[in-house]
Coordinates of C-alpha atoms and ligand atoms in Angstrom, one line a residue:
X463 CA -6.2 1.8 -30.8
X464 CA -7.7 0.8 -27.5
X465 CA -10.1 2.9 -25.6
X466 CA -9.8 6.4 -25.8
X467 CA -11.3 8.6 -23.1
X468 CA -13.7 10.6 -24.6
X469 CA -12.5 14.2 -24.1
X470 CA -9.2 13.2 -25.7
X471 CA -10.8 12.5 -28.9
X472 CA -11.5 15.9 -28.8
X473 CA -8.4 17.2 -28.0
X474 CA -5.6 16.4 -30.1
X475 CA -3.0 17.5 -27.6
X476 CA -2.2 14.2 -26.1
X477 CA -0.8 11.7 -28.4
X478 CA -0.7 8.3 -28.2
X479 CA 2.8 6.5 -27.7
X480 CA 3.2 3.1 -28.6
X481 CA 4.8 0.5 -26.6
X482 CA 8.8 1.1 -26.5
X483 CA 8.4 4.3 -28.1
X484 CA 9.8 7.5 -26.2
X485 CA 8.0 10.1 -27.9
X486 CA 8.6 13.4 -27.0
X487 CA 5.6 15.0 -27.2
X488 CA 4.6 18.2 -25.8
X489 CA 1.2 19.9 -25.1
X490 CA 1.8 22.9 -27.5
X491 CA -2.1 23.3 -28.4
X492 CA -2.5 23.6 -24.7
X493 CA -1.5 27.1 -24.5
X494 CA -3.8 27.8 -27.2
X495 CA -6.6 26.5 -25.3
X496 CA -7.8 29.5 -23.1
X497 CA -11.3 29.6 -23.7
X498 CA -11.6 25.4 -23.9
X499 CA -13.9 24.1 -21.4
X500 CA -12.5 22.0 -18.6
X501 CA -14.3 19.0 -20.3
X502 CA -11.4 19.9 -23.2
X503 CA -9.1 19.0 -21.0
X504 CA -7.0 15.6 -20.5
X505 CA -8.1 14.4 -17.0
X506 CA -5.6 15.0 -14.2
X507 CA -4.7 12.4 -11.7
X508 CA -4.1 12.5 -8.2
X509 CA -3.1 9.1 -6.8
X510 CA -2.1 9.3 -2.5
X511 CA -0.3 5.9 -1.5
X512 CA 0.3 5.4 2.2
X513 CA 2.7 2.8 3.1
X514 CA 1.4 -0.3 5.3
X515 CA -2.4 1.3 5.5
X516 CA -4.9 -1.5 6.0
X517 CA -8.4 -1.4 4.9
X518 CA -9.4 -2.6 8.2
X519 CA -8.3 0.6 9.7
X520 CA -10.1 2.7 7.1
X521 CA -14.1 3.4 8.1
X522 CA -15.1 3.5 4.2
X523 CA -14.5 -0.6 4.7
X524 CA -14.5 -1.3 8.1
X525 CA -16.2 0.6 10.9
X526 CA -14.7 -1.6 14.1
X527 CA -12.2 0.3 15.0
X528 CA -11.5 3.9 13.9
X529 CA -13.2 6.9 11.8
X530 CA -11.3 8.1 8.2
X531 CA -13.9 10.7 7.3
X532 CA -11.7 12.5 4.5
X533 CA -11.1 8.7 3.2
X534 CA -14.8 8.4 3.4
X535 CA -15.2 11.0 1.4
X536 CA -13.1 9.5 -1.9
X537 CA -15.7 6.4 -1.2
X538 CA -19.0 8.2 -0.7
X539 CA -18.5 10.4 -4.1
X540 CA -16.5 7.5 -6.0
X541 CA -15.6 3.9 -5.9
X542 CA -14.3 1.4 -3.6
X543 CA -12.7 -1.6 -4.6
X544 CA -13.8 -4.7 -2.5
X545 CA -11.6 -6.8 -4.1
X546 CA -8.2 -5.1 -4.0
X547 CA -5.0 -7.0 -3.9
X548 CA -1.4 -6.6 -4.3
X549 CA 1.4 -8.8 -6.3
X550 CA 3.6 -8.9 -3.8
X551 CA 3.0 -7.4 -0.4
X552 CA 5.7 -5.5 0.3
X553 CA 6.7 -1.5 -0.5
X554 CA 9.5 -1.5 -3.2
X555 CA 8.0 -4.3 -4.9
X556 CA 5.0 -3.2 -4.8
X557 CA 5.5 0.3 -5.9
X558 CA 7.4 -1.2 -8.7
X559 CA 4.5 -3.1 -9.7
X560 CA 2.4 -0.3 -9.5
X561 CA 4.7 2.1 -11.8
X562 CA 5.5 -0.4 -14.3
X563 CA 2.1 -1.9 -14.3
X564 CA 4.1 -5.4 -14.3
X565 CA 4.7 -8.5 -11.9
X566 CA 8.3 -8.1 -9.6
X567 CA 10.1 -10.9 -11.7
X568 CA 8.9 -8.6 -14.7
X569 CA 10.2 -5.2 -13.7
X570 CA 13.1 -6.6 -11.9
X571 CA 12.7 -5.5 -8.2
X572 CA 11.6 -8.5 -6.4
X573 CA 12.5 -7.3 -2.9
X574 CA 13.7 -4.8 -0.5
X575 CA 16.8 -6.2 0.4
X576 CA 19.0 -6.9 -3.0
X577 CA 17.5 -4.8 -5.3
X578 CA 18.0 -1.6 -7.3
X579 CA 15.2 -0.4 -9.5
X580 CA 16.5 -0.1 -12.8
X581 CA 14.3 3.4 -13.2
X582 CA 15.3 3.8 -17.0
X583 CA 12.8 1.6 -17.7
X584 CA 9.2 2.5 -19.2
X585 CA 6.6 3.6 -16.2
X586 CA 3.6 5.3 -16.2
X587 CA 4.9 8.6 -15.2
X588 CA 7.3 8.3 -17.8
X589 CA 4.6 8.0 -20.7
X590 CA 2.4 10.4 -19.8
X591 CA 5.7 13.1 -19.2
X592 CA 6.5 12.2 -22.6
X593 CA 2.9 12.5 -23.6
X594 CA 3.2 16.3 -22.0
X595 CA 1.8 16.1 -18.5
X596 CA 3.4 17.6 -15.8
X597 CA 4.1 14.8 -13.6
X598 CA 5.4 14.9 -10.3
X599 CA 6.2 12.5 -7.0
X600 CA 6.7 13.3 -3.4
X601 CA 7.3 11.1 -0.3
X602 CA 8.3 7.8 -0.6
X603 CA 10.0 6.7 -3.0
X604 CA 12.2 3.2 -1.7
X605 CA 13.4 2.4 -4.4
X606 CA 16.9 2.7 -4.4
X607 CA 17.7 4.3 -7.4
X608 CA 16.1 8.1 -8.0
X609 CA 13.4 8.8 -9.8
X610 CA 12.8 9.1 -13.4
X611 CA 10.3 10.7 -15.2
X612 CA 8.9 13.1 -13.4
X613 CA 9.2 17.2 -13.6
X614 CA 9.5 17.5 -10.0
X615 CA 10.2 14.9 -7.4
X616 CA 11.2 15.5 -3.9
X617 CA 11.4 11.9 -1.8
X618 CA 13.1 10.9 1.2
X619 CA 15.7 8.6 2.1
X620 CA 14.9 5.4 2.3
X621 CA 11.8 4.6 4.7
X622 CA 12.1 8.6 5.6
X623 CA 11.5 10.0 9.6
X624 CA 8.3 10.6 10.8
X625 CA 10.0 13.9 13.0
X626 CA 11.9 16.7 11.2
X627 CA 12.7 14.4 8.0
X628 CA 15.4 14.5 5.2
X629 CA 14.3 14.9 2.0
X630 CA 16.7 14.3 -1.5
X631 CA 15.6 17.7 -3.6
X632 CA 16.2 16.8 -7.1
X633 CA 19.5 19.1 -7.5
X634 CA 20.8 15.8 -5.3
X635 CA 21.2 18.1 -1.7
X636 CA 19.5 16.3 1.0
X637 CA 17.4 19.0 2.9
X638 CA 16.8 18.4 6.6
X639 CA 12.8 20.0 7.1
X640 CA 10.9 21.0 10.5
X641 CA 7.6 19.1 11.0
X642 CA 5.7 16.2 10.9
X643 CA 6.1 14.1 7.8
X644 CA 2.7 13.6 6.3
X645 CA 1.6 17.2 7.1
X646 CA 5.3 18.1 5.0
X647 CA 4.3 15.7 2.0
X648 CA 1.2 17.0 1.9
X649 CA 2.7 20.7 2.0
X650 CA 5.0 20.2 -0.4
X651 CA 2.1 17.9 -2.9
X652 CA -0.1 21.4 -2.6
X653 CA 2.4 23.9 -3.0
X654 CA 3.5 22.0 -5.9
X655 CA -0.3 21.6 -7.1
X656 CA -0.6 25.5 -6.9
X657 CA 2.7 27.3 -8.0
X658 CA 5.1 24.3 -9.0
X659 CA 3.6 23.2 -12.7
X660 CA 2.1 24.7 -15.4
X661 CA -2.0 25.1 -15.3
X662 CA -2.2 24.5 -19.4
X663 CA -1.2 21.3 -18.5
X664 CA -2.6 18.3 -17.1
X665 CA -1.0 16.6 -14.2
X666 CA -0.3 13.6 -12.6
X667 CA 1.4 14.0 -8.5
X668 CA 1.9 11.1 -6.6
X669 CA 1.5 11.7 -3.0
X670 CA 3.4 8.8 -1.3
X671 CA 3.1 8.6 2.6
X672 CA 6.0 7.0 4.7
X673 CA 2.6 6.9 7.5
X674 CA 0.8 4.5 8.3
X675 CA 4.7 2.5 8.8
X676 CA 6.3 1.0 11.7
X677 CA 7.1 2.7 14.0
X678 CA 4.1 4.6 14.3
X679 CA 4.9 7.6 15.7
X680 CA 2.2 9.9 15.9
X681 CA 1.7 13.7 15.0
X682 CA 1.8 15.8 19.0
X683 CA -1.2 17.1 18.3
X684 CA -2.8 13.3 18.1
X685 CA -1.2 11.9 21.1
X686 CA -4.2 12.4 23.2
X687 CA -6.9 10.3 20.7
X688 CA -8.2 6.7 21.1
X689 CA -6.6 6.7 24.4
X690 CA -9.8 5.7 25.8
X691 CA -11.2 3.0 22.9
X692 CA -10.1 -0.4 23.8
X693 CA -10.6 -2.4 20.5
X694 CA -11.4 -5.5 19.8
X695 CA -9.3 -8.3 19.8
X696 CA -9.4 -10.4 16.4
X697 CA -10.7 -14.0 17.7
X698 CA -7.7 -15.5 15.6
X699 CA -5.3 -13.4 17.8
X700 CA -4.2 -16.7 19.8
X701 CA -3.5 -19.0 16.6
X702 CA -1.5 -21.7 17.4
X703 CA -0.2 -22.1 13.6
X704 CA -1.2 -25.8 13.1
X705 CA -1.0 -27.2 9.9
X706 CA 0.7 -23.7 8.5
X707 CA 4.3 -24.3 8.8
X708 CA 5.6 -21.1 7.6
X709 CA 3.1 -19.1 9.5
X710 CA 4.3 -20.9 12.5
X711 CA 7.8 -20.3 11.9
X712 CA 7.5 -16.3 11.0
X713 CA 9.0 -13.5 13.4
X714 CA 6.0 -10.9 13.5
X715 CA 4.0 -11.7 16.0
X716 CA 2.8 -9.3 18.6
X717 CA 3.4 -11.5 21.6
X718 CA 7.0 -12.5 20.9
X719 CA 8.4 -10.1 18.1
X720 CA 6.6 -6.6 18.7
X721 CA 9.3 -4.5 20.6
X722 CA 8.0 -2.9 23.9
X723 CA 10.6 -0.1 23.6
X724 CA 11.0 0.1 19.4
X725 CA 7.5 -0.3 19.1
X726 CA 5.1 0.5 21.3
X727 CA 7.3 3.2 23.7
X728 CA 7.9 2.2 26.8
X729 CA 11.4 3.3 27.3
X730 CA 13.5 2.6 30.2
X731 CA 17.0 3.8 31.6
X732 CA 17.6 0.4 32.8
X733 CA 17.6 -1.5 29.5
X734 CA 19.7 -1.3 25.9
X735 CA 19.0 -2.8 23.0
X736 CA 20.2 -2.4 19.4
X737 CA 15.9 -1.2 19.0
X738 CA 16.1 0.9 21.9
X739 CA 19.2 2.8 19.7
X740 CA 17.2 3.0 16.7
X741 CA 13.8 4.2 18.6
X742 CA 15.9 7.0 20.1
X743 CA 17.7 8.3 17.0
X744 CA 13.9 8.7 15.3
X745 CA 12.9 10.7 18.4
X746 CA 16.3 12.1 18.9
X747 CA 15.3 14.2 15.9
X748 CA 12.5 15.9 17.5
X749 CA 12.8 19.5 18.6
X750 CA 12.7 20.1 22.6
X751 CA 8.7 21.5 21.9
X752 CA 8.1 17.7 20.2
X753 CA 10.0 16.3 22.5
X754 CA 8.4 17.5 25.8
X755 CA 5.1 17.1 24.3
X756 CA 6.3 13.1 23.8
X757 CA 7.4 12.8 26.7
X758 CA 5.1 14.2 28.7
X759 CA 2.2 11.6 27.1
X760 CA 4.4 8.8 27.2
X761 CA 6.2 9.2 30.8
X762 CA 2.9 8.0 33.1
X763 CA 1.6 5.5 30.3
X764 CA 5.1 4.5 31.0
X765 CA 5.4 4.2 34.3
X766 CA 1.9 2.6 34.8
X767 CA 3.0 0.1 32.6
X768 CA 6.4 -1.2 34.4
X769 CA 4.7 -0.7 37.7
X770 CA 1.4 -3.3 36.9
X771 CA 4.2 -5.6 35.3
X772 CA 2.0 -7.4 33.5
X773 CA 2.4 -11.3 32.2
X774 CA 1.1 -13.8 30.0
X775 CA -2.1 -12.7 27.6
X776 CA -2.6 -9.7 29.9
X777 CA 0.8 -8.3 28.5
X778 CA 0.0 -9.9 24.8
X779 CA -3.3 -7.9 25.1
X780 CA -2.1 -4.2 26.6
X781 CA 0.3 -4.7 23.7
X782 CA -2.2 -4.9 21.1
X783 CA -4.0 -2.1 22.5
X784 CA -1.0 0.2 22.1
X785 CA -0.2 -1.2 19.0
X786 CA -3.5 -0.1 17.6
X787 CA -3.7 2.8 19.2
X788 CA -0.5 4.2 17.7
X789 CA -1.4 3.3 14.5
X790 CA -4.9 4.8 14.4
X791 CA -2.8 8.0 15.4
X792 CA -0.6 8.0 12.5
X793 CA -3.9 7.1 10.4
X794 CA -5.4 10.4 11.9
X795 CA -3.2 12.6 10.6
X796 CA -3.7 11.2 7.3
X797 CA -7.0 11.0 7.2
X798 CA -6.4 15.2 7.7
X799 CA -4.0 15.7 5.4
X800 CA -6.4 13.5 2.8
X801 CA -9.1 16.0 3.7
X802 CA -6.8 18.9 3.0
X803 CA -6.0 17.4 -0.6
X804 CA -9.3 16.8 -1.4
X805 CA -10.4 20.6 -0.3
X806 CA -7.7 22.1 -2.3
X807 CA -8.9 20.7 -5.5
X808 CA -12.6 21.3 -4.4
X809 CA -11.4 24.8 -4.2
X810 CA -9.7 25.1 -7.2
X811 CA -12.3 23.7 -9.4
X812 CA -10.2 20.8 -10.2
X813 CA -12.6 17.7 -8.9
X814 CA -14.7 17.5 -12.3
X815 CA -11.3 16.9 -14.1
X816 CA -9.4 14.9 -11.7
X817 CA -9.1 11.1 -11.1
X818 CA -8.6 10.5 -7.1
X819 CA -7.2 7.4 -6.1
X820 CA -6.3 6.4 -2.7
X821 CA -4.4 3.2 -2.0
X822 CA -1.6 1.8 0.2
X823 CA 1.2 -0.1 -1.0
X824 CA 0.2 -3.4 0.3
X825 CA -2.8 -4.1 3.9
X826 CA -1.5 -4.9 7.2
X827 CA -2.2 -7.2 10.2
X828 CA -3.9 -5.7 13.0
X829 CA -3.4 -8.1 15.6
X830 CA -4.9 -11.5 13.1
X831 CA -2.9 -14.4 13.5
X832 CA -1.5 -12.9 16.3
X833 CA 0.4 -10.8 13.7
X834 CA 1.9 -6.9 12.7
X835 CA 3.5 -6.5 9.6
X836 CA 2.7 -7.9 6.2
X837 CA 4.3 -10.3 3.3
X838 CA 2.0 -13.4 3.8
X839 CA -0.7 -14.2 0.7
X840 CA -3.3 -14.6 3.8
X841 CA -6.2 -11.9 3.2
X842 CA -5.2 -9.2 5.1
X843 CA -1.8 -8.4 3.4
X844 CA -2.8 -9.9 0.1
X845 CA -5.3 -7.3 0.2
X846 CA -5.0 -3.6 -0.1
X847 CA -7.5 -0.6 -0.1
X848 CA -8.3 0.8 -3.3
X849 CA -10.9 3.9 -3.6
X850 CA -11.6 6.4 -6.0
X851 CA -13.4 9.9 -6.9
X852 CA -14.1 10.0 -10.1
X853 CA -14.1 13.3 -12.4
X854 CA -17.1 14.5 -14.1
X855 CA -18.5 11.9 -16.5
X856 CA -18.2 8.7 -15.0
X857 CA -21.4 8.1 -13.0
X858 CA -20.0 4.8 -11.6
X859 CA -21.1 4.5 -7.5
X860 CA -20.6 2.4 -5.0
X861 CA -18.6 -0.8 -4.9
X862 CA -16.8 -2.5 -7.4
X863 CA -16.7 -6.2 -6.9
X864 CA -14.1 -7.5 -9.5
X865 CA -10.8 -8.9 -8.6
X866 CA -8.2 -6.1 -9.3
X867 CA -4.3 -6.0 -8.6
X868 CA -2.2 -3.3 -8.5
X869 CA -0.3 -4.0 -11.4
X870 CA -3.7 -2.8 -12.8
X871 CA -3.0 0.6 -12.0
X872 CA -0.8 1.7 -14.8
X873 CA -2.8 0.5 -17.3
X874 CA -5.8 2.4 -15.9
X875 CA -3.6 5.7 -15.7
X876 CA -2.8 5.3 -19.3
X877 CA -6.0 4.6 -20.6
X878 CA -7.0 7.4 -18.3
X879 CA -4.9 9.8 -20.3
X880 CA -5.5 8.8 -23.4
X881 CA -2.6 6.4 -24.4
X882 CA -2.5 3.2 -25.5
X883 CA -1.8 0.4 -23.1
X884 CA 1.9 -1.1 -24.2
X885 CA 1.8 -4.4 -24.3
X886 CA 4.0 -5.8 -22.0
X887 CA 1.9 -4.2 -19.3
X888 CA 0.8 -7.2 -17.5
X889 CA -2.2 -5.6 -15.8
X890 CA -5.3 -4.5 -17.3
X891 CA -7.0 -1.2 -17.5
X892 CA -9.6 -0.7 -14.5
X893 CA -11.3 2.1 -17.0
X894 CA -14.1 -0.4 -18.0
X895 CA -15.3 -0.6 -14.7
X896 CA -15.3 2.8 -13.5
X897 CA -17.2 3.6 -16.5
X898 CA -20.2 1.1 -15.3
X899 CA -19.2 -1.6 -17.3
X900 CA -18.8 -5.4 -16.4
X901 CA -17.1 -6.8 -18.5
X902 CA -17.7 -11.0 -19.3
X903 CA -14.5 -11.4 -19.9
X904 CA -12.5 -9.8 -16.5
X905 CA -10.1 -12.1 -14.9
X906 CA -11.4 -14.5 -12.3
X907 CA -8.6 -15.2 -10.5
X908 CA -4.9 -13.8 -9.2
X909 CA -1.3 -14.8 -9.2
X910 CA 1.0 -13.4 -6.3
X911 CA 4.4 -14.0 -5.6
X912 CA 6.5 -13.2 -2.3
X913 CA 10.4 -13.1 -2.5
X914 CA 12.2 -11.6 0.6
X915 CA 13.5 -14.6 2.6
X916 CA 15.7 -14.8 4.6
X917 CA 15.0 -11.2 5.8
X918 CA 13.0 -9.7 8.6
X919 CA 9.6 -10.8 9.9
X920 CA 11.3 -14.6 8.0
X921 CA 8.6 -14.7 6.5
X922 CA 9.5 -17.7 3.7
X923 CA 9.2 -17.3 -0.2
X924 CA 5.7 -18.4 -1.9
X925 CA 3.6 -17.9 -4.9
X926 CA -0.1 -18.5 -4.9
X927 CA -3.4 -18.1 -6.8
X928 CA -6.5 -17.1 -6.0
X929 CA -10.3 -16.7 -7.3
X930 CA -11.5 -15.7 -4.3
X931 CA -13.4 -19.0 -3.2
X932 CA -10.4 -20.9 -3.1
X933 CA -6.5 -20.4 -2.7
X934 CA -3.5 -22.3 -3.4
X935 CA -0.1 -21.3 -2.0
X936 CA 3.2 -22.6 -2.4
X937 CA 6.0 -21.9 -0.1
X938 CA 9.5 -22.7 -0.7
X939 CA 13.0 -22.1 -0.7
X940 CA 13.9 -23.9 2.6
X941 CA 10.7 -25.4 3.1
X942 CA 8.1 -27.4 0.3
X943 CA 4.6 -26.7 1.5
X944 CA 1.7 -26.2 0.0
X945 CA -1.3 -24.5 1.7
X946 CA -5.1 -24.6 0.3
X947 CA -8.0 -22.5 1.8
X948 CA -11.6 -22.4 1.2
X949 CA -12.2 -18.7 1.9
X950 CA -16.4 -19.2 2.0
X951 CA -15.6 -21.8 4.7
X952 CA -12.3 -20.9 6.6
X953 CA -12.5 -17.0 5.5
X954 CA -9.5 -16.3 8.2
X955 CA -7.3 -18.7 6.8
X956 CA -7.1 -21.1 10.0
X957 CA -7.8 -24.4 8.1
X958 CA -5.1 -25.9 5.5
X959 CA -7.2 -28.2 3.7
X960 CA -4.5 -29.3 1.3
X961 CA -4.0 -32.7 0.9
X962 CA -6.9 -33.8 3.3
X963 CA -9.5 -36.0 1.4
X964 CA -12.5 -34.9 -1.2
X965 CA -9.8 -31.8 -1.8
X966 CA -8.2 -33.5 -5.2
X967 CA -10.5 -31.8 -7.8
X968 CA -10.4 -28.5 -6.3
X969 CA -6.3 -28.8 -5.8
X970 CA -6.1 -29.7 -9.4
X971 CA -8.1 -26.8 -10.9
X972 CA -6.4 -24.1 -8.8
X973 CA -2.7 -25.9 -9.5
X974 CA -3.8 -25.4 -13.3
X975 CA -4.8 -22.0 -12.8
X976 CA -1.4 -21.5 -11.2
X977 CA 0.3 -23.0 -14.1
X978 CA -1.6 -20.7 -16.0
X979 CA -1.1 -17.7 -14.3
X980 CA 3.2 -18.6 -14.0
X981 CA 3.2 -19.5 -18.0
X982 CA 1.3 -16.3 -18.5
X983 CA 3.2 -14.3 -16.7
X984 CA 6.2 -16.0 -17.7
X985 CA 7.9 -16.0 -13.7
X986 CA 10.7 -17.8 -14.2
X987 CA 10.9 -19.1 -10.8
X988 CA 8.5 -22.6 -10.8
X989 CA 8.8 -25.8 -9.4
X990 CA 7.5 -29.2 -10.4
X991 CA 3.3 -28.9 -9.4
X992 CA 2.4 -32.1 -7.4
X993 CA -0.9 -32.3 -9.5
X994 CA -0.8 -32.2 -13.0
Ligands
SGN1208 C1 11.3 -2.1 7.9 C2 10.5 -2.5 9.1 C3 9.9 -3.8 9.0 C4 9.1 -3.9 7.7 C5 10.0 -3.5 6.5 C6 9.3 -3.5 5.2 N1 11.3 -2.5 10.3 O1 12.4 -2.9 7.7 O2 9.0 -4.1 10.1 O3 8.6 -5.2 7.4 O4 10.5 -2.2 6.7 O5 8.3 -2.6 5.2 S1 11.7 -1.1 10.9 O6 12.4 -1.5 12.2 O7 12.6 -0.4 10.1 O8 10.5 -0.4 11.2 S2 7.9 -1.9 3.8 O9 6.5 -1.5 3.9 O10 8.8 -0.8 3.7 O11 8.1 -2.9 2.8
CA1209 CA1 4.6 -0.9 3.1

């Protein structure tokens, strides 16, 4: 049996289940357990995704552009991951990493676009609703298929509306609900949290936010903030791409791809587009209260804007101004509704018992490279935030240096609740090292692979490795490049050194690692490496 947390082997409620085994299991001591201690108890888990939330926009990491007190507060009484990194930076892969605890060519949903997660198969939520939690998901789901093993779910549609959203209730009726989106997920997490699931039993909610995703459409109330903060621009904002075909060739960039209408607002009567259609069904959905209150920040921002008719970097820069601007709105409201989480179980007593975690489903670019968006193994999207409070018991503080994924995730929630960790998990159990240890033998390097293409943003199929000095990438598909960074050197990812002389050693070792890391992992999609 692998690690065991120590409460549980007190408590013989929660029962292992082994691998492929679905044992129904359920908490009956629990109910028997009135005058048990709360350290009797199996530890709860709270875990709040956001979608598209970069660490550089979080102040816990990076105190350049905006404040995130609530998010400071996970940090300040927890944990915060400095190396964080996704498989595959992109949301229904990456949520499907993070449920089954596996690679995307492992569990099957390797992109947005084609696929349908097949949610019969073994997840996290799954074992520990078998192993008699309450488990329970709301927000966003976008996986195609409906969710499976949880008590309760409610998620919306799809990549949901910030304004007056649908949600799909789990008798299958689609419920149209007043409001902003992450204050309505947030509702409908604590509402859940206090009269939805049984208090013998330990939980596990998933709070998944559509915010902080394109479009960015902030709450009314935060349409006034950062209007006066002009941020710094990222001194890679002008790259000119050379030596980095496929960064060259995607369609993300601020300058040429960001939409002024879709994007960033500035509607006119005098143009259509197919964006201006789809910007005004999301705020076609707003109330005539909303509405006014949009309109009557937007109109002079607006006006000013077609009136100074800017051109050239002036225009590139007043975008990513806005750009930023919007987003650290939507982050605001977050950071609020994060605050209100964390009080409720403050409130309720439920801190010492609880595992926090706060994540996004892949980082962003704010403006590096010139760039929005995400996909590329380049650090910011490669990278996602990963913090934690920890429940009474684990003293661990601070920052927590090793290199973990988020296939890592299940395997932590399992260990976390007492289970064993089925073997085809492909992640490994953070547990260790939010119990202080540092283990000699934690993984020193990381495999990520990258599959939508053709598709939005073009952004072209790769599969890389990294240790975190060095990183080999591989794109493919229509294209055959290979791209090699020395991130203590070129830590922005501006130089290719692949291929340029007094490289060769350092090529070869990260192309075995690679080779490793496919064979280990058994992906199935390989090509012939250059250097054996
Ligand atoms: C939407 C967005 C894209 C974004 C993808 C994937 N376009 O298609 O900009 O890259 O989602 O994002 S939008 O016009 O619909 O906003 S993901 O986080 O869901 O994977
Ligand atoms: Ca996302």
């Amino acid at each position: 049996m692998r690690t065991m947390h120590k409460n549980l082997l007190r408590h013989s409620a929660i029962i292992p289940v082994a691998a492929t085994a679905a044992i129904p299991v359920t908490l009956a001591s629990c109910s028997s357990t009135k005058e048990a201690t709360d350290e009797d108890k199996p530890l709860n888990i709270v875990y709040i995704m956001t979608d598209d939330h970069t660490a550089q926009m979080m102040s816990c990491y990076d105190t350049r552009f905006i404040e995130t007190p609530n998010l400071d507060r996970i940090a300040a009484d927890g944990v915060r991951f400095t190396n964080s990194f996704v498989a595959n930076s992109l949301s229904g892969p990456s949520r499907a990493c993070m449920l089954t605890g596996k690679h995307s060519h492992a569990n099957g949903f390797t992109d947005n676009t084609t696929c349908v997660f097949d949610a019969s198969q073994p997840t996290f939520p799954r074992y520990l609703q078998e192993a008699g939690y309450q488990t329970a998901i709301f927000g966003k789901w976008h996986l195609e298929s409906l969710p499976q093993g949880f008590d309760k779910w409610e998620i919306v549609p799809g990549q949901g509306d910030y304004y007056n959203p649908d949600f799909i209730m789990q008798t299958g009726d689609t419920v149209q609900v007043h409001g902003y989106l992450t204050d309505l997920i947030t509702d409908k997490s604590l509402d859940w949290l206090d009269k939805g699931r049984d208090p013998e039993k330990p939980f596990c909610i998933l709070i998944h936010h559509k915010a902080i995703h394109r479009d960015w459409l902030a709450d009314t109330a935060d349409l006034q903030l950062y209007e006066d903060r002009t941020f710094a621009l990222p001194d890679n904002f002008y790259d000119n791409y050379e030596g980095r075909q496929a960064a060259a060739e995607q369609e993300m960039s601020i300058i040429k791809d960001m939409d002024l209408i879709y994007d960033l607002k500035m509607d006119r009567a005098d143009k259509n587009s197919a964006l201006k259609q789809q910007y005004h069904k999301y705020i076609g959905r707003m109330d005539s209260a909303q509405r006014a209150a949009w309109d009557a920040f937007y109109d002079p921002i607006i006006k000013d804007f077609y009136d100074a008719d800017l051109k050239g970097n002036e225009l590139a820069e007043w975008k990513y101004q806005r750009y930023m601007r919007d987003y650290a709105k939507a982050v605001k409201s977050l950071d609020d509704n994060v605050g209100r989480v964390l009080d409720y179980l403050e409130q309720h007593d439920l801190l010492d018992n609880t595992l926090v975690v706060y994540t996004s489903d892949q980082g962003f670019y704010m403006g590096e490279h010139g760039w929005f968006d995400k996909r590329f193994m380049y650090e910011e999207s490669f990278r996602t935030p990963l913090i934690m409070r920890l429940p009474k018991g684990y003293e661990r503080r601070g920052d927590i240096q090793q290199m973990v994924q988020n296939i890592d995730y299940a395997p932590t929630f399992m260990e976390i609740a007492g289970l064993d960790v089925p073997a085809d998990m492909q992640g490994v159990s953070l547990l260790p090292l939010l119990k202080g240890e540092n283990p000699d033998d934690w993984r020193n390097a990381l495999y990520y692979h990258f599959h939508e293409y053709p598709a939005e943003h073009m952004v072209k199929r790769h599969y890389g490795v990294s240790n975190n000095r060095y990183k080999l990438i591989h794109f493919y598909n229509d294209i055959d490049k290979w791209e090699l960074y020395d991130l203590k050197e070129d830590p922005k990812e501006m130089n290719n050194i692949y291929g340029k002389p007094g490289t060769e050693e350092v090529t070869r070792q990260m192309m075995q690692e690679l080779k490793r890391l496919q064979e280990q992992y058994d992906d199935p999609i390989r090509h012939t490496y250059p250097i054996d």
